[in-house]
Short mmCIF file of C-alpha atoms in Angstrom, two decimals:
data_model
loop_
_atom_site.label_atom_id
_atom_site.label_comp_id
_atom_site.label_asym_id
_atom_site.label_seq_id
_atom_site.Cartn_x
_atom_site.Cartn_y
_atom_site.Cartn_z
CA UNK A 1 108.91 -65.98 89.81
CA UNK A 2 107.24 -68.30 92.10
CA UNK A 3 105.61 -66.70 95.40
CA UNK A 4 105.98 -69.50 97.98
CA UNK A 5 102.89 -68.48 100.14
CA UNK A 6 100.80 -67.99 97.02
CA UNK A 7 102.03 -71.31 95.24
CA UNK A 8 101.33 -73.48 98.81
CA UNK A 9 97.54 -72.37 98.56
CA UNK A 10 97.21 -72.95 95.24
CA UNK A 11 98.14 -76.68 95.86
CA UNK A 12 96.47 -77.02 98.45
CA UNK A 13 93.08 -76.26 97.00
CA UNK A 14 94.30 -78.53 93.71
CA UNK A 15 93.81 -81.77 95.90
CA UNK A 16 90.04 -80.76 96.05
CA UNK A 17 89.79 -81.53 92.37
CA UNK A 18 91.65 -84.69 92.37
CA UNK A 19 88.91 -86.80 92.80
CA UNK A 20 85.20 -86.99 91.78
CA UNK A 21 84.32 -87.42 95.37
CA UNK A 22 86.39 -84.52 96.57
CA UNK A 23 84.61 -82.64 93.46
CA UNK A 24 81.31 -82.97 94.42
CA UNK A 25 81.88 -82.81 98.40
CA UNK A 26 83.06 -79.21 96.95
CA UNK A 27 79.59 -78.38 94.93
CA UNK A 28 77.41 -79.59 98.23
CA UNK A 29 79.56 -77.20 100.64
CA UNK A 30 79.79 -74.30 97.82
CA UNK A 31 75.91 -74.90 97.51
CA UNK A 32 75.08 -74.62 100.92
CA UNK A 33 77.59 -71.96 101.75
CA UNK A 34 75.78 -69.98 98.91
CA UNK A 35 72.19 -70.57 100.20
CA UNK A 36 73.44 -69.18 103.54
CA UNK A 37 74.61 -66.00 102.59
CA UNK A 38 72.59 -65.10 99.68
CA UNK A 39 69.33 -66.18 101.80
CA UNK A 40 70.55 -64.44 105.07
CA UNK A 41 71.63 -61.54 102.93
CA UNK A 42 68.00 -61.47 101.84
CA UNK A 43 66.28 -61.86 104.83
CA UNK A 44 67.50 -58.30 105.71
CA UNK A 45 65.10 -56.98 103.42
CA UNK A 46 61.87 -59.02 103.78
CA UNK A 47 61.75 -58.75 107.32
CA UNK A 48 58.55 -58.52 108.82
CA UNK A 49 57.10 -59.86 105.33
CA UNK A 50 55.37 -63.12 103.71
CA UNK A 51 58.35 -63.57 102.10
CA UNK A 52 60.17 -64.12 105.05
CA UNK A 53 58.36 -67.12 106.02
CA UNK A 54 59.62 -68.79 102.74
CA UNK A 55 63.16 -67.72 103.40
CA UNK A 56 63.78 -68.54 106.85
CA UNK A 57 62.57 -72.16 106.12
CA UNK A 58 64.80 -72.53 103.27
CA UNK A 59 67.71 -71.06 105.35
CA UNK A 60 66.79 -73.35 108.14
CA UNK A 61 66.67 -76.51 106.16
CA UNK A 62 68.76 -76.15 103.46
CA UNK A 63 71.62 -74.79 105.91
CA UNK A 64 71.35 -77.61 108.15
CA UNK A 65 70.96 -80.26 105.57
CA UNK A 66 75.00 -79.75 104.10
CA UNK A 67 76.05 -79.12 107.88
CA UNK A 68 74.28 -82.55 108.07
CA UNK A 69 75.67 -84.51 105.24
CA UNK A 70 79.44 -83.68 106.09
CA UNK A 71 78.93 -84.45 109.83
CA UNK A 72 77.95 -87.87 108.67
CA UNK A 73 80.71 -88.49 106.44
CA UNK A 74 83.14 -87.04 108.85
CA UNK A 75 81.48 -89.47 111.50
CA UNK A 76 81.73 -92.73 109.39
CA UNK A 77 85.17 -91.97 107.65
CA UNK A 78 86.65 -91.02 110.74
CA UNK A 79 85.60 -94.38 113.04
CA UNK A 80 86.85 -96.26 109.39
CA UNK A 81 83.25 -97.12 108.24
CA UNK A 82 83.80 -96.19 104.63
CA UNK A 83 81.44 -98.97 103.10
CA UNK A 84 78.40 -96.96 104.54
CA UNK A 85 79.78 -94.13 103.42
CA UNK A 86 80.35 -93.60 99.95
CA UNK A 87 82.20 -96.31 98.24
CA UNK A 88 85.59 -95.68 97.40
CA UNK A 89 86.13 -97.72 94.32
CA UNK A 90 82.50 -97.92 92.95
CA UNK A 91 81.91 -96.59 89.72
CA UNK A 92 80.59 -93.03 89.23
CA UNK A 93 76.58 -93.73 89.21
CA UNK A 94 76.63 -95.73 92.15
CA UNK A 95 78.83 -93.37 93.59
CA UNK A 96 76.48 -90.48 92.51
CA UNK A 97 73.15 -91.74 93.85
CA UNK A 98 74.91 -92.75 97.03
CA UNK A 99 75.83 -89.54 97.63
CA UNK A 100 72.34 -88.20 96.53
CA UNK A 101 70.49 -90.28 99.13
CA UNK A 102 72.96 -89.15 102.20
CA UNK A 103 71.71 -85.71 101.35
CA UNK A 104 68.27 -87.05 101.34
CA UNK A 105 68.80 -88.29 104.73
CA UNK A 106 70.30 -85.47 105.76
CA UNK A 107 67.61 -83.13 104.76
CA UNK A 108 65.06 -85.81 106.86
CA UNK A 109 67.27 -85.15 109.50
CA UNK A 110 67.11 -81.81 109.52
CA UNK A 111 63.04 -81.95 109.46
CA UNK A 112 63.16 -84.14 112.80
CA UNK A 113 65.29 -82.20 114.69
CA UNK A 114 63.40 -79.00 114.23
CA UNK A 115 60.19 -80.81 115.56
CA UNK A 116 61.52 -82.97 117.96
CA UNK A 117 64.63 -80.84 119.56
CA UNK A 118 64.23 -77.29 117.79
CA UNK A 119 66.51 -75.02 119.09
CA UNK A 120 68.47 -76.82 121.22
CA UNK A 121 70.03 -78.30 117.52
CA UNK A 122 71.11 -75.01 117.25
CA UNK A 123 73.47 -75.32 120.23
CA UNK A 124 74.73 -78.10 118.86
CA UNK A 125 76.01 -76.34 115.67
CA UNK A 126 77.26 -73.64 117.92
CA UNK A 127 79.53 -75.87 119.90
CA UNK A 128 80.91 -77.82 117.68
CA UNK A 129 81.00 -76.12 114.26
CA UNK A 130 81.16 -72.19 115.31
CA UNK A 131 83.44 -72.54 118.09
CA UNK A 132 85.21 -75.83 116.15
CA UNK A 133 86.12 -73.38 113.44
CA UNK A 134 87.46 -70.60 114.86
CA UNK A 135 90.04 -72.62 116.87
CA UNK A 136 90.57 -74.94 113.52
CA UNK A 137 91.51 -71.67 111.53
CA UNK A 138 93.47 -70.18 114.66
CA UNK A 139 95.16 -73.15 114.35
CA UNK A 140 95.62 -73.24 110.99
CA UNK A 141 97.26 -69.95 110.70
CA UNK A 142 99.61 -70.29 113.52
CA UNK A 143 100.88 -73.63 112.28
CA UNK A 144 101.27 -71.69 108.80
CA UNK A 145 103.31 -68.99 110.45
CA UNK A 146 105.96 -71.56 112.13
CA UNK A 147 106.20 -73.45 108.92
CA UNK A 148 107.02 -69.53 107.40
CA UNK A 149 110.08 -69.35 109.04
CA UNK A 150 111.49 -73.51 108.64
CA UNK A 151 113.99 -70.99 106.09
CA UNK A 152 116.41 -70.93 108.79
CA UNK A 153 116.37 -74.97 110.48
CA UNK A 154 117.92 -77.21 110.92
CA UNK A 155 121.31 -75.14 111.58
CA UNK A 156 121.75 -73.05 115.02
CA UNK A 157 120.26 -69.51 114.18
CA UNK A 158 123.83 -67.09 114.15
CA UNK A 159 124.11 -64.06 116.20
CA UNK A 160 122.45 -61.96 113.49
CA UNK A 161 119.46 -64.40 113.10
CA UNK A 162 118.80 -63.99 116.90
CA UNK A 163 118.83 -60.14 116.87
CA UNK A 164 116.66 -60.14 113.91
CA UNK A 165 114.57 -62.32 115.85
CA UNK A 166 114.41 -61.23 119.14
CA UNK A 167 113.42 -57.59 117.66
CA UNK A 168 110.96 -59.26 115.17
CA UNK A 169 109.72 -60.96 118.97
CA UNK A 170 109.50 -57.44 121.01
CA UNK A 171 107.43 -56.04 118.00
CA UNK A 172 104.82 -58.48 117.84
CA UNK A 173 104.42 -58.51 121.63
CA UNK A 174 104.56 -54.82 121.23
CA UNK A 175 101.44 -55.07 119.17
CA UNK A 176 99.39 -56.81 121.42
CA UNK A 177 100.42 -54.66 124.60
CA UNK A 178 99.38 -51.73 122.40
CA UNK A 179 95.92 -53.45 121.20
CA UNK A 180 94.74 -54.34 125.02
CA UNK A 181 95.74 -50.95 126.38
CA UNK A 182 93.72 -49.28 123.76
CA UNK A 183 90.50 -51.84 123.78
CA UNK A 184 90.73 -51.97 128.10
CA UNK A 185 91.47 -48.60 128.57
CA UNK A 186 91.86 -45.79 125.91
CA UNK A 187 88.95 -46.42 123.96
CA UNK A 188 86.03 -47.40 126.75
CA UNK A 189 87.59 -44.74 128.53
CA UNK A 190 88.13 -42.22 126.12
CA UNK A 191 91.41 -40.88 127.54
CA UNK A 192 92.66 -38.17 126.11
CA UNK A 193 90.12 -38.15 123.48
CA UNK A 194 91.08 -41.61 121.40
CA UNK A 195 87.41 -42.70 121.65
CA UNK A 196 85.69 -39.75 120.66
CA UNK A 197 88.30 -39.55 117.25
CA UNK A 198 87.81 -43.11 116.40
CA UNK A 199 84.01 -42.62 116.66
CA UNK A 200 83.85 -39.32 114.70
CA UNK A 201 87.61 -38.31 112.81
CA UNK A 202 88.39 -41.05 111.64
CA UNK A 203 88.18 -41.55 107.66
CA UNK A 204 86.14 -44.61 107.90
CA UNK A 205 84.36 -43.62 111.41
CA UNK A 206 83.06 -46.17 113.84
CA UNK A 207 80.33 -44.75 115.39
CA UNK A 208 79.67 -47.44 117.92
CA UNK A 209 83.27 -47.96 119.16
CA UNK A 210 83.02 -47.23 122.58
CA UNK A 211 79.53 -48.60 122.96
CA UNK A 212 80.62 -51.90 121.28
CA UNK A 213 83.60 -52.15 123.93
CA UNK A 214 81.97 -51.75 127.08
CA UNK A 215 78.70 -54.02 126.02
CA UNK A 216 81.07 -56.82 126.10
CA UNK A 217 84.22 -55.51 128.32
CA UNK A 218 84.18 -58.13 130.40
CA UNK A 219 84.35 -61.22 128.02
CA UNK A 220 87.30 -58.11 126.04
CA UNK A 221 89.18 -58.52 129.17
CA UNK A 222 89.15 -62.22 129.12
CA UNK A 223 90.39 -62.38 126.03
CA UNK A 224 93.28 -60.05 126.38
CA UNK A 225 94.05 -62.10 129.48
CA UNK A 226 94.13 -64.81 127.24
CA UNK A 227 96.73 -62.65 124.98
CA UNK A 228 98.80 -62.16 128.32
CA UNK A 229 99.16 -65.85 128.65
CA UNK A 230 99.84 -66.25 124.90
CA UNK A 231 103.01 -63.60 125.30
CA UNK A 232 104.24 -65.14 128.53
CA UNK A 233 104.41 -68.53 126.67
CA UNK A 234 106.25 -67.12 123.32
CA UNK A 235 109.16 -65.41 126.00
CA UNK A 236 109.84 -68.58 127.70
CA UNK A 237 109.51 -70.93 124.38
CA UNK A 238 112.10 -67.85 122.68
CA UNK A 239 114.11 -68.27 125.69
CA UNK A 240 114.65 -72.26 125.61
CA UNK A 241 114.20 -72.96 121.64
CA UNK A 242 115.57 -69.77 120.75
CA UNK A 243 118.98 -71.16 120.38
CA UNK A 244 118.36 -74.00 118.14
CA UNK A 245 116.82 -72.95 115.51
CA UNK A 246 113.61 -72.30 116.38
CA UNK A 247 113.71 -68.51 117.13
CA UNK A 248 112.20 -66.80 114.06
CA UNK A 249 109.52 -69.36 114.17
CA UNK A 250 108.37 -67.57 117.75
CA UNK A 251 108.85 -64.22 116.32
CA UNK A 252 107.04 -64.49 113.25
CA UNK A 253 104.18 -65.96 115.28
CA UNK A 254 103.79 -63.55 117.74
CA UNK A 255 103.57 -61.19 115.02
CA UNK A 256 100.59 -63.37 113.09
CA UNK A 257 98.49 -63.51 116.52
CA UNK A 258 99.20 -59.77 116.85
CA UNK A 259 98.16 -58.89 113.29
CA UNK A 260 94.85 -61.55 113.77
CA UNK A 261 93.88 -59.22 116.92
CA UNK A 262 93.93 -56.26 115.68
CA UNK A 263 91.70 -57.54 113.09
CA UNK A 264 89.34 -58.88 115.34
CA UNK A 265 89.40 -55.63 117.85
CA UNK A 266 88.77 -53.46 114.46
CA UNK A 267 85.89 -55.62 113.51
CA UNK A 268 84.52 -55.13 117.23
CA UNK A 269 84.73 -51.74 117.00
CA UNK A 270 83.29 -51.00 113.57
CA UNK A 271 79.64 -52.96 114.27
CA UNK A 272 77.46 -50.20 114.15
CA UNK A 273 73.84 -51.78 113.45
CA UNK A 274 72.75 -55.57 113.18
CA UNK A 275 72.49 -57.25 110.39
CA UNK A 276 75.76 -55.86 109.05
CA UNK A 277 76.57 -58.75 107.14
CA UNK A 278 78.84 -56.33 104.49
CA UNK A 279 81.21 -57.50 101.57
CA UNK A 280 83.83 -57.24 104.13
CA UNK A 281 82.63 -59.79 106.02
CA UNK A 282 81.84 -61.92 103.19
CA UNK A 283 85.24 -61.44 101.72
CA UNK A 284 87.47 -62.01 104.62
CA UNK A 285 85.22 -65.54 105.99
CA UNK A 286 85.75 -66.42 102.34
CA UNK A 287 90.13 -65.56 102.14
CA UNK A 288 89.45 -67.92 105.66
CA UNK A 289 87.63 -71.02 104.11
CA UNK A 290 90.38 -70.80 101.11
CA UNK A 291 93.20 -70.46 104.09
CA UNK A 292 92.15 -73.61 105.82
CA UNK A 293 90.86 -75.40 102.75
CA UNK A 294 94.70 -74.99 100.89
CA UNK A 295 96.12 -76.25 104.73
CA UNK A 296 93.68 -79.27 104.79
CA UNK A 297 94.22 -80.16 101.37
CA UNK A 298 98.31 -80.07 101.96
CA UNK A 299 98.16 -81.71 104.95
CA UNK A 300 95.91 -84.63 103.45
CA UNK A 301 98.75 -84.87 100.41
CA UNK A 302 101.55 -84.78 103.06
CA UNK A 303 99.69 -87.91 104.77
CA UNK A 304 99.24 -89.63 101.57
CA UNK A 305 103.13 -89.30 100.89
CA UNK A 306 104.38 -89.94 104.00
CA UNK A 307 102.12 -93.29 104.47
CA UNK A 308 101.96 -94.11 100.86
CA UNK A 309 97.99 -94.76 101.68
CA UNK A 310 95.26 -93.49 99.44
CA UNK A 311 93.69 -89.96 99.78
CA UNK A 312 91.37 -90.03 102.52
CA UNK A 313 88.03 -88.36 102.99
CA UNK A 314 88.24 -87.30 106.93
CA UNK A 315 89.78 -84.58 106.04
CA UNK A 316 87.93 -82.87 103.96
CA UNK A 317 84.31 -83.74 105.42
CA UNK A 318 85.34 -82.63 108.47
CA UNK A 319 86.90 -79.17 106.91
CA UNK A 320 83.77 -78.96 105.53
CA UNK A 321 81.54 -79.93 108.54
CA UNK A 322 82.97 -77.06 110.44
CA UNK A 323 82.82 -74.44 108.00
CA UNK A 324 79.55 -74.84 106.75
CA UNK A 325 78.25 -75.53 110.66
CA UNK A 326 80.16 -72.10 111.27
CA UNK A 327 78.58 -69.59 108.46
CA UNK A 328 75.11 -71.59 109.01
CA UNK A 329 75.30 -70.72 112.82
CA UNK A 330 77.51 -67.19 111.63
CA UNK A 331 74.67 -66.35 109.48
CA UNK A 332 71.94 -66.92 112.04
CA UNK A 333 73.52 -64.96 114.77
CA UNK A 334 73.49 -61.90 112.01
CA UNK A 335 69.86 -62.17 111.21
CA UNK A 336 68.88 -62.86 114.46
CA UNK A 337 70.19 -59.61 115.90
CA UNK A 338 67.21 -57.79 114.02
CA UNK A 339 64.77 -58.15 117.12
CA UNK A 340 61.93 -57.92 114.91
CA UNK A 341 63.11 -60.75 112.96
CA UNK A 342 61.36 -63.91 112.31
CA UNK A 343 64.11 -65.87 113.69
CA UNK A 344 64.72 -63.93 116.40
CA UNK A 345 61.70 -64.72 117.73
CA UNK A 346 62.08 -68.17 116.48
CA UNK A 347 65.14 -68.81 118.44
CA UNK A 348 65.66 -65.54 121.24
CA UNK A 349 61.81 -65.22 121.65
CA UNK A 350 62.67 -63.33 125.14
CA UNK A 351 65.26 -61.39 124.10
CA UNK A 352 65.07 -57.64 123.81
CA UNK A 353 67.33 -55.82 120.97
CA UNK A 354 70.17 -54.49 123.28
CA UNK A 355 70.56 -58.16 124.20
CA UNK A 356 70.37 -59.39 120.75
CA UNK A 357 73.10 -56.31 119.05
CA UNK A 358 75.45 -57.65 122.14
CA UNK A 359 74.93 -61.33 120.84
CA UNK A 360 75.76 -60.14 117.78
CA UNK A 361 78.99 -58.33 118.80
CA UNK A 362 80.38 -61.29 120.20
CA UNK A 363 80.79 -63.27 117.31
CA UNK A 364 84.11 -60.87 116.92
CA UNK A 365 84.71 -61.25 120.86
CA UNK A 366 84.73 -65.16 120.88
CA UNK A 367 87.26 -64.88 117.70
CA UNK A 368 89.92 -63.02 119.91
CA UNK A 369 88.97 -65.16 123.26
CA UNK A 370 89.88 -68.26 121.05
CA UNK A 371 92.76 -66.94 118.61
CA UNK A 372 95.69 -66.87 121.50
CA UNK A 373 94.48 -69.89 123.08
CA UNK A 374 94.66 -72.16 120.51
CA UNK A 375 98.03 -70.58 119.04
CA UNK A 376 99.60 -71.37 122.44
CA UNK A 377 98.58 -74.74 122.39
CA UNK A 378 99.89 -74.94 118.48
CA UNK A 379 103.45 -73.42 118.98
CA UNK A 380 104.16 -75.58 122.03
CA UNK A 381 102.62 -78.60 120.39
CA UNK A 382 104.98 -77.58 116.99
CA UNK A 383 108.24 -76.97 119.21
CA UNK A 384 108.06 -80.27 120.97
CA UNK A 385 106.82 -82.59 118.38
CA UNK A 386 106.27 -81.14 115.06
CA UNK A 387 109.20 -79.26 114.20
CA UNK A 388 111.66 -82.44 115.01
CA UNK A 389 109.30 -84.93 113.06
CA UNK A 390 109.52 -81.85 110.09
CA UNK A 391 113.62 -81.82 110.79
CA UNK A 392 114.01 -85.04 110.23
CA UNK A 393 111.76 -86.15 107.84
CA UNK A 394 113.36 -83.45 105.08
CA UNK A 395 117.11 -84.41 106.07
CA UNK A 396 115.58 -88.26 105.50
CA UNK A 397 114.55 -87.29 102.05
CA UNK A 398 117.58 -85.36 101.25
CA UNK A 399 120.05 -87.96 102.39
CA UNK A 400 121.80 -85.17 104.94
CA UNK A 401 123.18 -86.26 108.33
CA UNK A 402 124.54 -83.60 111.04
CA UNK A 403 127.61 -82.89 112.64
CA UNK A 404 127.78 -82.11 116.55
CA UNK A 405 127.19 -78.82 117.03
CA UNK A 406 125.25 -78.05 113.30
CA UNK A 407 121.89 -78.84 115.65
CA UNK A 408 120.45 -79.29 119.03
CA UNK A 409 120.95 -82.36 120.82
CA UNK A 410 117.56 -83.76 120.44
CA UNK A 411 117.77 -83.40 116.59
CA UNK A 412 121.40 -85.17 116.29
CA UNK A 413 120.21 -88.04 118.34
CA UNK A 414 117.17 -88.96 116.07
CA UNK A 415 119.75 -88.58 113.15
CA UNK A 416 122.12 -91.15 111.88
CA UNK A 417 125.88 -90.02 112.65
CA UNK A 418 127.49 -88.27 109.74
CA UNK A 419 128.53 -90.12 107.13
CA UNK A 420 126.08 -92.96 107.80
CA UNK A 421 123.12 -93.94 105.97
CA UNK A 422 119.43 -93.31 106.91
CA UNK A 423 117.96 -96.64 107.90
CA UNK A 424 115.21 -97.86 105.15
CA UNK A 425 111.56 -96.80 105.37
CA UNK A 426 108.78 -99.38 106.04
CA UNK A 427 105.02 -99.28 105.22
CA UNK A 428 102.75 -99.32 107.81
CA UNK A 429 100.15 -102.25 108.28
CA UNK A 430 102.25 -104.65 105.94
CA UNK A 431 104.55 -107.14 108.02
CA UNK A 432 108.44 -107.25 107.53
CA UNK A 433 109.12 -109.67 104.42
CA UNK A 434 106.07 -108.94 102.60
CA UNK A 435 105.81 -107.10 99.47
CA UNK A 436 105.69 -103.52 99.71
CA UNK A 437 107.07 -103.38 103.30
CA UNK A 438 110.47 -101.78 102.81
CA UNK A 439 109.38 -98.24 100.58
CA UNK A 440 113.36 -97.82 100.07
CA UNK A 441 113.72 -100.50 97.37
CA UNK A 442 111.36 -101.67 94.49
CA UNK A 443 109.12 -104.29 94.67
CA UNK A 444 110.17 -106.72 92.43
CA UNK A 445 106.84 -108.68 91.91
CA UNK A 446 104.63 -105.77 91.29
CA UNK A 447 103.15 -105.19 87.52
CA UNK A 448 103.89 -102.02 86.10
CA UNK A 449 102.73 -101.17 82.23
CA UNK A 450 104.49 -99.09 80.25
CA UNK A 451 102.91 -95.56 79.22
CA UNK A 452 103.74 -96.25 75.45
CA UNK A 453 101.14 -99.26 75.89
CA UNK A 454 97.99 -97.88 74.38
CA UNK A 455 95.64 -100.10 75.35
CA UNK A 456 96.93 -99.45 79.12
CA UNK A 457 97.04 -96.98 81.68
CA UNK A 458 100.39 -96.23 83.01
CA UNK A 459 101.09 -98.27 86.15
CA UNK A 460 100.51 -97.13 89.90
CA UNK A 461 102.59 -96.79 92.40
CA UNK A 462 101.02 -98.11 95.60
CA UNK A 463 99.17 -95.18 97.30
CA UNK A 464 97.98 -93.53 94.35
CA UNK A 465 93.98 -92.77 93.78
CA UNK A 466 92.49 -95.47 91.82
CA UNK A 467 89.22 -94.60 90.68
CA UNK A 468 87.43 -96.59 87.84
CA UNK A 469 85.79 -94.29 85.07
CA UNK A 470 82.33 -93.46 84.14
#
């Protein structure tokens, strides 16, 4: 029995290994995603040492360099600059030392901005890989949830469909009324005790609970704000979508944002001493980089089908520019809240401990300031462009027209009338006439070899990866 959720990752991550170049983009980020934990992980235990000298320069340089490399490729494949990138169709040495002298660059890179900026590069990664990749996966898994619930489009949602709904709805705002009461009031508070038995009673205790709260209760109560606006969007989207179709997809993401909270406000709550860089931590940033990796890899094969173009590289270098920017940057802010730490004083020289433990707390804060935010902007960006475009695009592909009534309006007007034909599909780039322009018929003058040839390879359609062999 196939689990849909399950099966959608695991194809996702398969376009990673489609190519040699996706391959060994792969081994660089795993590399330097490696370095950064195990390094950081051992800097916790040679603080204060020789050895720490040693590790804090390989963590420094080595970190930076992959953050480096895929900022470049993301740079030059996204502006369309390929040919100085690595080339596409070259064969695998040429493609292999190309690669190897990008990270060479990179690493000189690196070297230079240490000396010439020092920690201002550090900001840098901050902004636009640590913040970059908490909204990408907030993004991510709200666009995941409304795709969850496409079960019930294009038809009208029934009575029963918007009662399941509308309850599935008052529970997930439920949830997040319950979370900011407790994290803005209850807990810093400790009415009626709640504090004190989440510090202490608790099976897994969390010692610092209160503490944690109130060190960063303002920037808590801007993000709960931000949950506020979140809810008041989902009631008014439920209120106009919620009758065509597009109800459950509300529901089940105002449960997802809920259930993302909570997780966040528990791993606020549970810091008790910096670095606490535990297997928990590890584990769940690592279910997060397979998350987004399985949605950029399916959203890269949906491109390549829709547009019948080859598999691009954007995609993935900039996946992986954010995520290894984000556990480089993750990992620093973790070591870093040791005040005796070598970079501490490296980058935080005038920072005391107390300020340090707070910087480390709101890595978890800026997680739940950024979660609602960027799931608003997904779910109204999804209910006013992406679900039609989705609507359409499957009834195109299944051959299905509407009848007044089966759909909203602005569904049945981007539809052909029933029992009329979708018009053809045409390529884009190639001009009407030429080969390969209309994708609804065969081209007549393209070479195809059969696969009982065995001298040949079986033919291509156009779109497909070519890549030459060793």
């Amino acid at each position: 029995m196939e689990i849909p959720i399950l099966s959608g990752i695991i194809t996702g991550l398969k376009t990673f290994f489609k190519t040699r170049r996706y391959v060994a983009y792969l081994i660089v980020f795993v590399t330097s995603i490696f370095l950064s934990f195990f390094v950081s992980f051992l800097l916790s235990f040679f603080a204060g040492t020789s050895v720490e000298v040693i590790l804090v320069n390989v963590f420094v340089y080595l970190g930076a360099t992959g953050t480096i490399y895929f900022m470049l490729g993301s740079l030059f494949t996204g502006l369309g600059l390929d040919s100085l990138w690595i080339t596409r169709r070259a064969r695998g040495r040429a493609t292999e030392l190309k690669g190897v002298a990008w990270i060479s660059v990179s690493f000189f890179i690196s070297v230079f901005l240490s000396i010439f900026v020092g920690r201002l590069a550090l900001l840098f990664f901050a902004v636009f890989c640590w913040v970059g990749w908490i909204a990408f996966q907030a993004y991510l898994s709200a666009r995941t949830s409304l795709r969850l619930a496409t079960i019930s489009e294009p038809k009208k949602g029934g009575l029963a469909m918007g009662l399941g709904s509308f309850v599935i709805l008052l529970i997930g705002l439920g949830l997040i009324a319950a979370e900011a009461i407790a994290a803005l009031y209850l807990i810093p508070n400790n009415i009626l005790g709640i504090g004190t038995f989440i510090e202490s009673a608790l099976p897994l205790p969390m010692p610092n609970a209160m503490e944690n709260i109130q060190i960063q209760y303002n920037f808590v109560l801007l993000a709960y704000a931000f949950f506020g606006l979140f809810a008041l969007a989902v009631l008014a989207a439920f209120v106009k979508y919620g009758g065509r179709g597009a109800a459950l997809n509300i529901s089940l993401l105002t449960v997802f944002v809920a259930v993302y909270g909570g997780y966040f406000l528990f791993n606020i709550l549970r810091r008790t001493e910096a670095p606490t860089m535990t297997v928990v931590d590890i584990g769940m940033s690592f279910f997060f980089l397979i998350y987004a990796m399985s949605g950029i890899g399916r959203t890269v094969t949906e491109t390549v089908e829709d547009s019948r173009s080859r598999l691009r590289d954007f995609g993935p270098l900039f996946t992986f520019f954010l995520a290894s920017g984000f556990f480089f940057v993750d990992s620093i802010i973790a070591v870093t809240a040791d005040a005796g730490s070598m970079l501490s004083q490296w980058f935080f020289a005038d920072w005391d401990a107390a300020v340090n433990y707070a910087t480390f707390i709101f890595r978890d804060v800026a997680k739940l300031m950024a979660f609602p935010v960027v799931s608003m902007g997904t779910v109204l960006y999804y209910l006013k462009e992406e679900r039609l475009e989705r609507i359409i695009s499957q009834a195109r592909t299944e051959g299905e027209s509407f009848e007044k009534g089966e759909v909203d309006e602005e569904i049945l007007e981007a539809a052909p009338e029933k029992g009329e034909a979708w018009p053809s599909e045409h390529a884009r780039g190639i001009e009407e006439g030429k080969p390969g322009h209309d994708l609804s018929s065969p081209d007549s003058d393209r070479l195809s070899v059969d696969r009982d040839k065995a001298r040949f390879k079986p033919g291509k359609r156009l779109g497909e990866e070519e890549e030459e062999e060793e």
